Structures are given as structure tokens and as C-alpha cells.
Coordinates of C-alpha atoms in Angstrom, one line a residue:
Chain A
X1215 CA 58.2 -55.0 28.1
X1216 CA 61.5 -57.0 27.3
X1217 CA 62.4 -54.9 24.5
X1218 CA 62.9 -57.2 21.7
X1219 CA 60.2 -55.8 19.5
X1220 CA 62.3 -53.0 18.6
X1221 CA 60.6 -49.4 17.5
X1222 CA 57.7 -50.9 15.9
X1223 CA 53.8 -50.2 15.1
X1224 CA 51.4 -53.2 16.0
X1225 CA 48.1 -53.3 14.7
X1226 CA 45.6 -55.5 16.5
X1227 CA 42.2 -56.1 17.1
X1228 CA 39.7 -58.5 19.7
X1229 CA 36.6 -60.1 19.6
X1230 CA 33.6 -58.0 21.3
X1231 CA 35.5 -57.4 24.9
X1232 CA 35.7 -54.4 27.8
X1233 CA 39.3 -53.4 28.1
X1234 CA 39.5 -51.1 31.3
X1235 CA 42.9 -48.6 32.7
X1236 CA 45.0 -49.8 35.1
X1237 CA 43.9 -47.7 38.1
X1238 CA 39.9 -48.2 37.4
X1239 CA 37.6 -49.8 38.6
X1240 CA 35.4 -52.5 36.4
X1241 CA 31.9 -52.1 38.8
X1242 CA 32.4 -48.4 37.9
X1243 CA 32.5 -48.4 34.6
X1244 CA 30.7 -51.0 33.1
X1245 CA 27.9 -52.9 32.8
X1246 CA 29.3 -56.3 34.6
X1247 CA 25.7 -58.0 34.1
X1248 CA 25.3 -56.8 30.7
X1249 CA 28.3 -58.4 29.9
X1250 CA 28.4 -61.3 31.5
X1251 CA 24.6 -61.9 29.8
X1252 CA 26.5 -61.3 26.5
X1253 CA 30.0 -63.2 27.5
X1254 CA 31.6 -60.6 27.0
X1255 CA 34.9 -60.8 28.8
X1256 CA 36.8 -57.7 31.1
X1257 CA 40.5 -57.0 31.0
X1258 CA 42.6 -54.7 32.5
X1259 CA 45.7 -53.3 31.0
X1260 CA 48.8 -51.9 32.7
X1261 CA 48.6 -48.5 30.9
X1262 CA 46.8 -45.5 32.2
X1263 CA 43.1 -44.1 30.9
X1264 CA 39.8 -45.1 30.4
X1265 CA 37.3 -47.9 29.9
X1266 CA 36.9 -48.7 25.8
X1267 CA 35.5 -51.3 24.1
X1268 CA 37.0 -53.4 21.7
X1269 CA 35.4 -55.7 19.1
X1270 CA 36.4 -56.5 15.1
X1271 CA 35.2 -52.8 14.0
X1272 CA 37.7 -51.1 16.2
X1273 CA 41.3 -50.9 15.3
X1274 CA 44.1 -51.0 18.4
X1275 CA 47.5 -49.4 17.4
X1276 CA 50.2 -49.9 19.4
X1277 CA 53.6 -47.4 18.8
X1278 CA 56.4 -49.2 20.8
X1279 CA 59.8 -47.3 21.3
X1280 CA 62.3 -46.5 23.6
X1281 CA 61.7 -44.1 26.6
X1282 CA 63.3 -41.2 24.7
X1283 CA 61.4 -41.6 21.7
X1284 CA 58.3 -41.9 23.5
X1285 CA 55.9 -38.8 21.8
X1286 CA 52.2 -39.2 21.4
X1287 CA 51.6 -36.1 19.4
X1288 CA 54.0 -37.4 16.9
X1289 CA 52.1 -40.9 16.4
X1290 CA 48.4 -39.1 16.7
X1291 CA 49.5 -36.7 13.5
X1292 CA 50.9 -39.6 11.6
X1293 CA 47.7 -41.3 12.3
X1294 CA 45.5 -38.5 10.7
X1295 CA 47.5 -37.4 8.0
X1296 CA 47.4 -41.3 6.9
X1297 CA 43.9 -41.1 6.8
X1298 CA 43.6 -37.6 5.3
X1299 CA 45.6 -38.4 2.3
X1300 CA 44.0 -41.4 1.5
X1301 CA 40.5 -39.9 2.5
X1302 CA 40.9 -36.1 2.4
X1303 CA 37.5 -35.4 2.8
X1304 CA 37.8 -36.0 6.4
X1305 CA 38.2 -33.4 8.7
X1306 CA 39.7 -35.9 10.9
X1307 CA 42.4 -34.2 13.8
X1308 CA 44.0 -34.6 17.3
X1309 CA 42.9 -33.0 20.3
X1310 CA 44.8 -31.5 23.4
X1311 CA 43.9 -34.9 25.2
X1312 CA 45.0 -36.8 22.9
X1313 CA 42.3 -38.1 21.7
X1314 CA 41.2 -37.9 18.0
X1315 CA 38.5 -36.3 16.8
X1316 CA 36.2 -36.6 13.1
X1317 CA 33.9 -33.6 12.5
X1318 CA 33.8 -32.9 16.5
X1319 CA 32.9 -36.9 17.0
X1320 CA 35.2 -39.1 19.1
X1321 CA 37.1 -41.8 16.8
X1322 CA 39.9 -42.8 19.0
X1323 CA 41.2 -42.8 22.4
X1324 CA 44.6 -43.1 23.8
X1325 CA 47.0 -44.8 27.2
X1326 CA 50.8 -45.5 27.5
X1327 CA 53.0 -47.2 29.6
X1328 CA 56.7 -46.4 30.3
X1329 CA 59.1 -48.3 31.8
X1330 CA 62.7 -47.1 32.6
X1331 CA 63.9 -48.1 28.8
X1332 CA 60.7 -48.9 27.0
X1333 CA 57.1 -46.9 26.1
X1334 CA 54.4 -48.0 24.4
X1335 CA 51.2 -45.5 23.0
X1336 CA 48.5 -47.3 22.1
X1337 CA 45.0 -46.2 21.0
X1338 CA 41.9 -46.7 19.8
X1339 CA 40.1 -46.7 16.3
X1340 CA 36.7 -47.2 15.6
X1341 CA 36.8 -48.1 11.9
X1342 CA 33.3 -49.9 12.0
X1343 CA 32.8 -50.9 15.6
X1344 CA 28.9 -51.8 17.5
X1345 CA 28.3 -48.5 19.0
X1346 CA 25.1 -49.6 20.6
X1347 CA 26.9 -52.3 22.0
X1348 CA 29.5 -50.4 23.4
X1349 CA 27.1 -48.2 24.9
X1350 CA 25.3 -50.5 26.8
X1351 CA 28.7 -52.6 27.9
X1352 CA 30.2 -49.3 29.2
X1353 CA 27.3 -48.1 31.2
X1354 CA 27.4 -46.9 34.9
X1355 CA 25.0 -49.1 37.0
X1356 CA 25.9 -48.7 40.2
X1357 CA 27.4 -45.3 42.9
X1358 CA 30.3 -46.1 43.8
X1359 CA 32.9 -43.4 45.7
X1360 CA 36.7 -44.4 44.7
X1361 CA 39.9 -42.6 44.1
X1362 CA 40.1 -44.7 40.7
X1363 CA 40.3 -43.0 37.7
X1364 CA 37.2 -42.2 35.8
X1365 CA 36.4 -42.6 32.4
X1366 CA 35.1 -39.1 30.8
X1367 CA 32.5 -40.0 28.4
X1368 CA 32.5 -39.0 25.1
X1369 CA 30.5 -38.9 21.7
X1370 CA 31.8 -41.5 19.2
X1371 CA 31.4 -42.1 15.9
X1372 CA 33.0 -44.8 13.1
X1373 CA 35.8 -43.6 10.7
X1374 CA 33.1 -45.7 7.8
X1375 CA 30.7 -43.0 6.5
X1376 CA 29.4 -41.8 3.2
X1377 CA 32.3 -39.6 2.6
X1378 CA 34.6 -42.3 2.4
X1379 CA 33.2 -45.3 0.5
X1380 CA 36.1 -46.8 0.6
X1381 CA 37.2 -46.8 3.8
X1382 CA 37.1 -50.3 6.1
X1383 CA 39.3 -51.9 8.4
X1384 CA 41.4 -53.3 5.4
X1385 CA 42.3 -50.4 3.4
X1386 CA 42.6 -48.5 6.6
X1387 CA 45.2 -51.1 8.1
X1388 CA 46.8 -50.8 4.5
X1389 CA 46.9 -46.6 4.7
X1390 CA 48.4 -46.6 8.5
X1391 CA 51.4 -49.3 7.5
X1392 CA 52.4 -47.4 4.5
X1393 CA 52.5 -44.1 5.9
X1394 CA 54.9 -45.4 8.8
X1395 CA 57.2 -47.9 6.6
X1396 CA 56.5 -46.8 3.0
X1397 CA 58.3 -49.8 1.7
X1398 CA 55.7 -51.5 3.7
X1399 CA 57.2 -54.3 5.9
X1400 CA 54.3 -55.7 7.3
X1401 CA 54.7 -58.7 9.3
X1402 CA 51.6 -60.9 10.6
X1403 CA 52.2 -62.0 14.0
X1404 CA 50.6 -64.8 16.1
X1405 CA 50.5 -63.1 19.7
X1406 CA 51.0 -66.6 20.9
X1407 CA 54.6 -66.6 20.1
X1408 CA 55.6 -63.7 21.5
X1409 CA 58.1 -64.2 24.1
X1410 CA 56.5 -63.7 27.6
X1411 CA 53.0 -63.6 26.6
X1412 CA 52.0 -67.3 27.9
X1413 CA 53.6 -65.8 31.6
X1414 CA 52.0 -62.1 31.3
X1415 CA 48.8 -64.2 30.5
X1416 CA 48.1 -66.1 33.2
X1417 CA 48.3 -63.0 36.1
X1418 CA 46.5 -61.0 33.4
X1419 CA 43.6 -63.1 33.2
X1420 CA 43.4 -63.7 37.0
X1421 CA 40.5 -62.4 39.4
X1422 CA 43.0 -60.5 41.5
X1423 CA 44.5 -58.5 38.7
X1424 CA 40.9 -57.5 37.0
X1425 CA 39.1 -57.0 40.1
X1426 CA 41.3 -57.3 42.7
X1427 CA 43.5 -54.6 41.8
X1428 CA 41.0 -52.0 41.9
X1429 CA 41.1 -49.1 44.4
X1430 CA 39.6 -49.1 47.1
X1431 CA 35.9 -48.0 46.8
X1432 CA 32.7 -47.6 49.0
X1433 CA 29.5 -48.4 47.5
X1434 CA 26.6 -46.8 49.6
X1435 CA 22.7 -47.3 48.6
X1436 CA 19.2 -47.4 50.5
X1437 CA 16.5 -50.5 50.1
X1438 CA 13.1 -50.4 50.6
X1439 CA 11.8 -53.7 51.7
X1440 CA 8.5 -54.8 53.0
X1441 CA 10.3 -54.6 56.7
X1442 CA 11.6 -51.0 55.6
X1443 CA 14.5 -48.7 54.6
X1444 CA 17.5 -50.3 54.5
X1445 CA 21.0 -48.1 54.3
X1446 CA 23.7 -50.3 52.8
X1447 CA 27.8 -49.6 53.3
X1448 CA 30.0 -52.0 51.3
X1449 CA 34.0 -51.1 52.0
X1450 CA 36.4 -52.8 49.9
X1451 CA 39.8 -53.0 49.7
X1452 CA 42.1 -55.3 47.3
X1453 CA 39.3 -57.0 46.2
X1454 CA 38.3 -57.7 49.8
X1455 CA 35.5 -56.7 52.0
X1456 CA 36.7 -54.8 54.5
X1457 CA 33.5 -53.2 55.9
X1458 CA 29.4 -54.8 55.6
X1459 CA 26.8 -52.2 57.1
X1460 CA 23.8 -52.7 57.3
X1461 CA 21.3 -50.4 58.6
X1462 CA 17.6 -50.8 59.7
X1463 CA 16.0 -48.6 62.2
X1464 CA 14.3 -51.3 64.1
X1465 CA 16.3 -54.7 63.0
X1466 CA 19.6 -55.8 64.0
X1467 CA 22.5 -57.8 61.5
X1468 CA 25.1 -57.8 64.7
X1469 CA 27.1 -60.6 63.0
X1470 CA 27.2 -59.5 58.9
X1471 CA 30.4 -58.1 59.4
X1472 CA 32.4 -60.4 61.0
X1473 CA 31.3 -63.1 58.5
X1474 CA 31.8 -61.1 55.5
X1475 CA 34.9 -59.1 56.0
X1476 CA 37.9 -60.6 54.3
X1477 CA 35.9 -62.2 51.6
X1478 CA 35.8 -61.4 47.9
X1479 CA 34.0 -59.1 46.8
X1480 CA 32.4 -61.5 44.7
X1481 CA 28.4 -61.6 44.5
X1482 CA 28.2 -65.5 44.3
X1483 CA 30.8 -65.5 47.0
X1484 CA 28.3 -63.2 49.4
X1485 CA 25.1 -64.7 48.3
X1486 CA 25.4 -67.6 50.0
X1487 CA 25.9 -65.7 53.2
X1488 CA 23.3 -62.6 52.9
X1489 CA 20.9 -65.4 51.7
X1490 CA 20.9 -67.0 55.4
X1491 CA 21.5 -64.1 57.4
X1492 CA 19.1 -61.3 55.9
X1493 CA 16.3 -63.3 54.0
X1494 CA 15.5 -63.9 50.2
X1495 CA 13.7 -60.4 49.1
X1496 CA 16.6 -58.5 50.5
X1497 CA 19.4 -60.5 49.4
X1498 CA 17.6 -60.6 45.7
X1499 CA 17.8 -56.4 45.8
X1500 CA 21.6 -56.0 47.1
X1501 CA 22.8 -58.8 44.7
X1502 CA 21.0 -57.6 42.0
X1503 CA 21.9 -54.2 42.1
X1504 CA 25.9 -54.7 42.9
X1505 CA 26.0 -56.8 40.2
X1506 CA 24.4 -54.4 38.0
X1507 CA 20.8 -56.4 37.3
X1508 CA 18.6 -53.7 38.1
X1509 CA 18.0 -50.2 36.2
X1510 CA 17.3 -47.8 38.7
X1511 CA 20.4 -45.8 39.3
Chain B
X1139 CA 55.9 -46.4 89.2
X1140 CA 57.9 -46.8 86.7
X1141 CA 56.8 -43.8 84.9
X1142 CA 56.6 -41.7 88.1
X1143 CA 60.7 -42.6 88.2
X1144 CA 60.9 -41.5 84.9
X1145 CA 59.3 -38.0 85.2
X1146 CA 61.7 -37.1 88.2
X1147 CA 64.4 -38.2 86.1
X1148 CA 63.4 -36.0 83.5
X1149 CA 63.1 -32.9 86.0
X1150 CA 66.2 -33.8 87.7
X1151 CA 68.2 -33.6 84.0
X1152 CA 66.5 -31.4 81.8
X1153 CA 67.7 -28.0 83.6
X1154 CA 70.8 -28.8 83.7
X1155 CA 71.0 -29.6 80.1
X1156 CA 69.1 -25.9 79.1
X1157 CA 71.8 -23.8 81.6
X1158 CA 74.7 -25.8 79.8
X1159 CA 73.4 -24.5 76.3
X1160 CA 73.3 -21.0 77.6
X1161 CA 76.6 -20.8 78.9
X1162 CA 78.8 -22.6 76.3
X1163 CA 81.0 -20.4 74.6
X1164 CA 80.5 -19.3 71.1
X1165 CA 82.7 -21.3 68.8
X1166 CA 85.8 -19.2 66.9
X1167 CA 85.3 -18.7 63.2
X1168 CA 88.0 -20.6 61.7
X1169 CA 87.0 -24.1 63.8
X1170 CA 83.8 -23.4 62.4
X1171 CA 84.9 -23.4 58.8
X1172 CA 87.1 -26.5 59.7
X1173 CA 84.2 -28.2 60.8
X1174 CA 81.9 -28.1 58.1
X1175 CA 84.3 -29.1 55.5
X1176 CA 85.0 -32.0 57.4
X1177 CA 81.1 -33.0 57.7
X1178 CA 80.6 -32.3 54.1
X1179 CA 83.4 -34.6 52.8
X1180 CA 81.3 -37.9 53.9
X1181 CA 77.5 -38.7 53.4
X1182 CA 74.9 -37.1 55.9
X1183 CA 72.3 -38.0 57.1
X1184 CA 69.0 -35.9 55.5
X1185 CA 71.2 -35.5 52.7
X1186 CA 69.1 -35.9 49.4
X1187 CA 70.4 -38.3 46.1
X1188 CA 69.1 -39.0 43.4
X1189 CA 68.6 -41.9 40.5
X1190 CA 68.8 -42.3 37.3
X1191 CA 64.7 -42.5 36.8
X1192 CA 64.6 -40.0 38.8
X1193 CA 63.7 -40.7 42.1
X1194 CA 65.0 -39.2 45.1
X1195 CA 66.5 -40.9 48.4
X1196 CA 67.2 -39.0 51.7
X1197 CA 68.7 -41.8 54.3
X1198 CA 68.7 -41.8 58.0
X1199 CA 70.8 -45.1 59.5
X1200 CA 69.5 -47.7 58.1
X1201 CA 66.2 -45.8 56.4
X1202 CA 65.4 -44.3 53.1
X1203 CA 62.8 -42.2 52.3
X1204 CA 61.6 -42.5 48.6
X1205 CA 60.2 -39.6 46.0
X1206 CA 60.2 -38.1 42.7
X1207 CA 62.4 -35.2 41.5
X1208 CA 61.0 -31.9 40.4
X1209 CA 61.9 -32.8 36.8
X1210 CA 60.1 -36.0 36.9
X1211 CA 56.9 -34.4 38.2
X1212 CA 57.3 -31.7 35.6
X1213 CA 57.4 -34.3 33.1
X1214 CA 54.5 -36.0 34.2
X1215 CA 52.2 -33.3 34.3
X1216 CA 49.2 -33.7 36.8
X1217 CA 49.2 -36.8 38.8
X1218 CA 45.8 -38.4 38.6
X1219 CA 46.7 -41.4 40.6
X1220 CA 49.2 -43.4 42.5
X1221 CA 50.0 -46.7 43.2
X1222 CA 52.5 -47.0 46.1
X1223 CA 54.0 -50.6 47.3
X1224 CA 52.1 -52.2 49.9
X1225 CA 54.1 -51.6 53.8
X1226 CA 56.0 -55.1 54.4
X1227 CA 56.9 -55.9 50.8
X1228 CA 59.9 -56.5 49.7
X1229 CA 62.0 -55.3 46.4
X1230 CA 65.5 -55.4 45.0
X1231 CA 67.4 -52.3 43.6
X1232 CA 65.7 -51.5 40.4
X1233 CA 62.9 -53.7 41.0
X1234 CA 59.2 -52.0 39.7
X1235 CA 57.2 -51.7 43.2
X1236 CA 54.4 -49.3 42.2
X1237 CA 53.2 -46.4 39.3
X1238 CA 52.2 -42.7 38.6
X1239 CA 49.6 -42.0 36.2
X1240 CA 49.2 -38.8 34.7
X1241 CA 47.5 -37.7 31.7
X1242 CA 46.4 -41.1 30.6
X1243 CA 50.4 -42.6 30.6
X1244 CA 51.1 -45.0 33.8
X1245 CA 54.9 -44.5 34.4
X1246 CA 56.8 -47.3 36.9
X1247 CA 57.9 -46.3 40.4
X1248 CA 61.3 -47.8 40.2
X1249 CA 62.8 -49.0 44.0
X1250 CA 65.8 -46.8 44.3
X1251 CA 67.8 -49.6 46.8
X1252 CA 67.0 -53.1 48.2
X1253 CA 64.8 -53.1 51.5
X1254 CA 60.8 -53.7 52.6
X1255 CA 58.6 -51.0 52.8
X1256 CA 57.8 -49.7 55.8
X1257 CA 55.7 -46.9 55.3
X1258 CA 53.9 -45.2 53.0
X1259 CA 52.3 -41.7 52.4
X1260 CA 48.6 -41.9 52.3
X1261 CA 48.0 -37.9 52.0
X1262 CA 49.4 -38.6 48.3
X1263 CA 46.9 -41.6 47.4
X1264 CA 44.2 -39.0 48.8
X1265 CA 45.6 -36.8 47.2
X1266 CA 48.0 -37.2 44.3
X1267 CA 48.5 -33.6 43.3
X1268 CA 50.7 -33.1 45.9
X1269 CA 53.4 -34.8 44.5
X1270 CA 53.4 -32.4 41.8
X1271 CA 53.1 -29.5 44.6
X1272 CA 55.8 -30.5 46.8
X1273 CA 58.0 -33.3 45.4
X1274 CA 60.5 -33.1 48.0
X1275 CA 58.8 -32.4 51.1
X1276 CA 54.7 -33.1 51.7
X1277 CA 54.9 -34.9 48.2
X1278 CA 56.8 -38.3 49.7
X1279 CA 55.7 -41.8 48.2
X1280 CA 57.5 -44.2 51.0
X1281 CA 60.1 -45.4 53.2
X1282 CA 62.1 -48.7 53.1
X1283 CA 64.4 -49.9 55.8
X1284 CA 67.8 -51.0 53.8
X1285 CA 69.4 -54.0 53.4
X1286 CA 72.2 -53.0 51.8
X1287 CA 73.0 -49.7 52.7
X1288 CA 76.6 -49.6 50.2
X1289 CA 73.6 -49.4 47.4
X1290 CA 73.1 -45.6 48.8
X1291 CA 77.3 -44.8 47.3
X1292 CA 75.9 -45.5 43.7
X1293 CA 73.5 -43.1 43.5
X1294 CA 74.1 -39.4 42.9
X1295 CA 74.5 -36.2 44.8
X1296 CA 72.1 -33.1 43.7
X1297 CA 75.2 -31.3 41.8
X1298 CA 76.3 -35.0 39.5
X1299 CA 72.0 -34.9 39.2
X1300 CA 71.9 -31.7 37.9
X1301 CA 74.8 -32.1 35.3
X1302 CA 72.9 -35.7 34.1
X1303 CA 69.9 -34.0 34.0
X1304 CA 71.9 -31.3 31.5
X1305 CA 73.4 -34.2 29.3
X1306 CA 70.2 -35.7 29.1
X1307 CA 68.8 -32.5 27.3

């Protein structure tokens, strides 16, 4: 944050993506095949929170102040009394996690960052968003034990519903700015020429910063071959393996270990290696189920 | 050998050392008095001070040991997770080398002085809570060996952090 934004309210949305907290973990909490099968891409931010899901029906606000002014309740009421006076029908409030809540359904979800001078609160609104597609991009596919934080899963609903035909995203971008700047100086920026963007961009988009800074996590799970149960122990740490097991009561894989540790933990990385080591049928089950491919969790 | 020559050192000393302690005399009052005012007037060691963000510092030669104060875990509220610099890095005075997060808000970990981390308290990244349960003792993040130990006059003594703590209010 370099502080030349000033106090300010942005108001921005993204094409169909997975935007996850800083201290989670993506294998955790999505669907990584779902959305690669859809090219739909991951991010991680640098504030705190959960997984969400992002696409041109979901509204992102961003309050951006200094430290001192920094206060989330404040933003979240402004947010619903904005609404409510345009659309008072809606029995639309914050809750005690700051979340925001319409008729006991889920509309919004919130994060922040603070620096020693800066904060930003930014959250969620699902104005009109794919909910089905959301649910299948944020499912759970695979047991994974990490100190990361978890998402807590909610029920979610859109803002758009019979009781207020006039809402959509345009009138509810409209409502939001003039409740915060009545006189309503609303300026359209192009992200690309905001100072420090084309650096925070490249790190952000990086392997090491979406997956690589992860926790580290332990992914334990049993498969039954033709040759057998099979106990598997993946350890990884930065991104790396740092511990292969695999377990057979009768068969041996003395060398798995040595060759994998230190590698990515990236399943087109460890194919390759599995593949010549442990046979096809094998390989097929522990790729397709770290990466998410199979249903059976 | 050589460790055989160092336990017969060790018995040959050590007795001597326990009857001197017994029969020392008992300092008078007033060289007591003189003496602590003395020790007090420069910077001890074990000694905690504390930063503007703040962090805490307690310094022993050449080391630091890093942590949050009270107020700042306060603040916070329940520490779901933390991200502590990895042992071996390097960072400058006022350099960002790791975060808190609590209640959905990740908040920077702010290097208090120049130096490379050394170590770092794994109980907290099991367990982050107890940073909120014991910010100065269990509750430690790390521990940097100095390179500039002058940094350690700029920071603040626990009476100058209570009165900026007050004019922040």
C-alpha cells in the first residue's frame, strides 16, 4: 500500500475467478480440477479470511484509509443502510463476523489488511453472481491436515430478488457511491495505471505466491489397487515435498522419497516420476485424486 | 580424555565456588541502594522496549528477541494464524518480515531493528493463541542477531510506551 489513493471506496469486479486468504490453502478449499476444466484462474490475496468466488454478478468493495481510521463496522452499516433506503424492503444487516446477512442468507463476506499507516476492508457482494458455479469451484475434494485457515461455509444468496426489481449491479454501484460521497465523485479507473500494480503483479501471479505460500499440510489417504491397500503420506512444506510415503504390506518403494523430496508439489511435476516408479493404475488414482479428479471424498 | 580432564576440573572448582557464596558477607544497605541506581541509569540486558507498532524487544549482546505488546494482542483479538520470517533471512529496521491474522484482518509483523533471524518460536505457529495468552513470555515470535545494535537507543522504555500508548487514546 503506498498510500496515494487517499481515504477512498473502490468498487471492482473480475471475470469468473477463485480468490483465496492469505494463510490458506488452494487444494483445501477448492476444486483445483474443476477449475482448471473451466479455466478458471486462482489468486491469493494478502488479506486475511476465506475462499470466495468472484465473477461479473459479485460486487468487490474496497474501504482504503489510514490505520486509525480503519473500522469495519462503520463501512458494513454504510453498506446496508445504502441498500435499505434505496430498497427498504430488505431486511438486509451485519453480523458479529462481519459478514452481511439478507433474510438469514449470506450476501457478503469480508478481509483487511493493515500496514503500519495504511488499512484496507474489502468485501464481498453477490448482486447477481453463478451460485452453482461457485459451489462447485469452492468444493473440498481432497483431506488435507494444515494449520491454514479454513473457510467456514455458509448459505448465500444474491442481493437480485422479487422484492427489489430494481436492483442490479448498476443501480447498486450507483446507491453505494452516493451514500459515501453524496455529491458523487465517481472516478473510473483502469487498474493498469495504478502505480505499483505492473510490480505487485508479477509475484502475485507466480506459482510460489499461490501455491507456494501455503502452510504446510499433510495429505494422508488409502488405495486399493489390484496389488492391494495402499496408505499414502504426502508432507509439504513451501510448496515443496518434504516427505513421499508410501505404504504396502508386501511391496517395497525404498527410493520414492529420495527422488521426490524437494520437488513441487505439482502433479505434472510428480507424474513423470510415480509413473516409472509405482506403475500406471496407481499413479492414475494418486494423481487423480490430489488434483481433485475423482469424487469419492 | 579430554572430557575426563574436564570433569576433574569441574570437581576440583565447583566447591570452592559454592563455600565462597556461603561465606561472603552480606552487603550494607546504603551500597545496595547505590548500586541499583547505577545499573538502572544505562540499558540492561533482559530489559524490555518497545516500538511504535507495537512490538517488543528484550536484547542480550548482540541478540534481540522479538514479540507483540499486550495492547497489540488486545487489539487483535484471537490470533488465528501466524506467519513468522523464515530463520537466516535478513531485514532492515522497519522492514515487513511476516503477519498476524485475526478475525479475518492480516496485520504486518514489522522488524523492530536490522539483523537475520535466527530463530523462531514454533509453539506459536502450532499454536497461535498463545500469543494472545502470554505476549511477553511463552507468546515470543523470534530472535534476530543485530547488526546495528545503536538501532536498540531509538526505541522506547516501558514508562515513554505507556505514556504513547495514553496519547494515542
Amino acid at each position: 500500500m503506498n498510500g496515494k489513493l487517499g481515504n477512498s471506496l473502490l468498487l471492482w469486479q473480475n471475470h469468473p475467478c477463485v480468490v483465496i486468504g492469505r494463510h490458506q490453502n488452494p487444494w483445501l478449499e477448492c476444486d483445483i480440477s474443476y477449475l482448471e476444466r473451466n479455466k478458471i484462474p486462482i489468486a491469493r490475496r494478502k488479506s486475511g479470511g476465506g475462499a470466495v468466488y468472484h465473477d461479473l454478478g459479485n460486487l468487490n468493495c474496497t474501504f482504503y484509509t489510514s490505520r486509525k481510521e480503519y473500522d469495519r463496522p462503520k463501512n458494513l452499516k454504510l453498506i446496508c443502510s445504502a441498500v435499505q433506503d434505496m430498497w427498504p424492503d430488505l431486511d438486509i444487516y451485519p453480523t458479529d463476523r462481519d459478514d452481511i446477512e439478507m433474510f438469514g442468507y449470506k450476501v457478503s463476506g469480508t478481509a483487511s489488511k493493515l500496514d503500519r499507516e495504511h488499512a484496507y476492508h474489502h468485501l464481498t457482494l453477490l448482486v447477481n453472481a453463478d451460485l452453482l458455479n461457485m459451489s462447485m469451484a469452492l468444493k473440498n475434494k481432497i483431506n488435507i491436515e494444515s494449520k491454514s485457515t479454513k473457510s467456514i461455509r455458509s448459505q448465500v444468496t444474491n442481493l437480485t430478488c422479487s422484492m427489489a426489481p430494481s436492483l442490479n449491479m448498476e443501480s447498486i454501484i450507483d446507491c453505494i457511491s452516493r451514500k459515501v460521497s453524496p455529491q458523487s465523485k465517481v472516478e473510473i479507473i483502469d487498474p493498469n495505471e495504478v502505480e505499483g500494480v505492473k510490480y505487485e503483479r508479477e509475484k502475485i501471479k507466480s506459482w510460489n505466491w499461490i501455491y507456494g505460500f501455503s502452510p504446510a499440510f499433510t495429505i494422508v489417504k488409502d488405495f486399493n489397487t489390484s496389488l492391494g491397500l495402499h496408505h499414502l503420506t504426502i508432507k509439504v512444506v513451501k510448496g515443496k515435498i518434504s516427505d513421499f510415503k508410501l505404504l504396502h504390506k508386501e511391496i517395497n518403494y525404498p527410493f520414492l522419497n529420495e527422488i521426490l523430496i524437494g520437488s513441487d508439489f505439482r502433479p505434472d511435476v510428480i507424474e513423470q516420476t510415480l509413473e516409472k516408479f509405482i506403475g500406471h493404475e496407481l499413479c492414475e488414482l494418486i494423481i487423480g485424486y490430489i488434483t481433485g479428479s475423482y469424487d469419492d471424498l | 580424555m579430554a572430557t575426563t580432564a574436564v570433569a576433574k576440573l569441574t570437581r576440583v572448582f565447583a566447591p570452592k565456588l559454592v563455600s565462597y557464596a556461603k561465606c561472603r558477607p552480606l552487603i550494607p544497605q546504603s551500597k545496595v541502594l547505590l548500586r541499583s541506581y547505577t545499573l538502572s541509569a544505562t540499558k540492561l540486558a533482559n530489559d524490555r522496549y518497545f516500538t511504535k507498532d507495537h512490538e517488543w524487544v528484550t536484547v542480550d549482546g548482540g541478540e534481540a528477541t522479538v514479540g507483540i505488546s499486550d495492547h497489540a494482542q488486545t487489539n487483535l483479538g484471537e490470533i488465528v494464524f501466524v506467519q513468522l520470517p523464515d530463520v537466516s533471512s535478513e531485514f532492515s529496521l522497519g522492514e515487513e518480515c511476516g503477519a498476524l491474522e485475526s478475525v479475518k484482518a492480516a496485520s504486518d509483523i514489522i522488524c523492530p531493528l536490522s539483523g537475520k533471524v535466527f530463530a523462531k518460536n514454533s509453539a506459536v505457529e502450532d499454536d497461535p493463541t498463545k500469543i494472545n495468552q502470554s505476549p511477553y513470555d511463552d507468546g515470543w515470535l523470534f530472535k534476530l542477531e543485530m547488526t546495528n545494535t545503536k538501532e536498540v537507543e531509538e526505541l522506547m522504555n516501558e514508562d515513554e510506551y505507556h505514556k504513547f500508548l495514553k496519547e494515542d487514546d
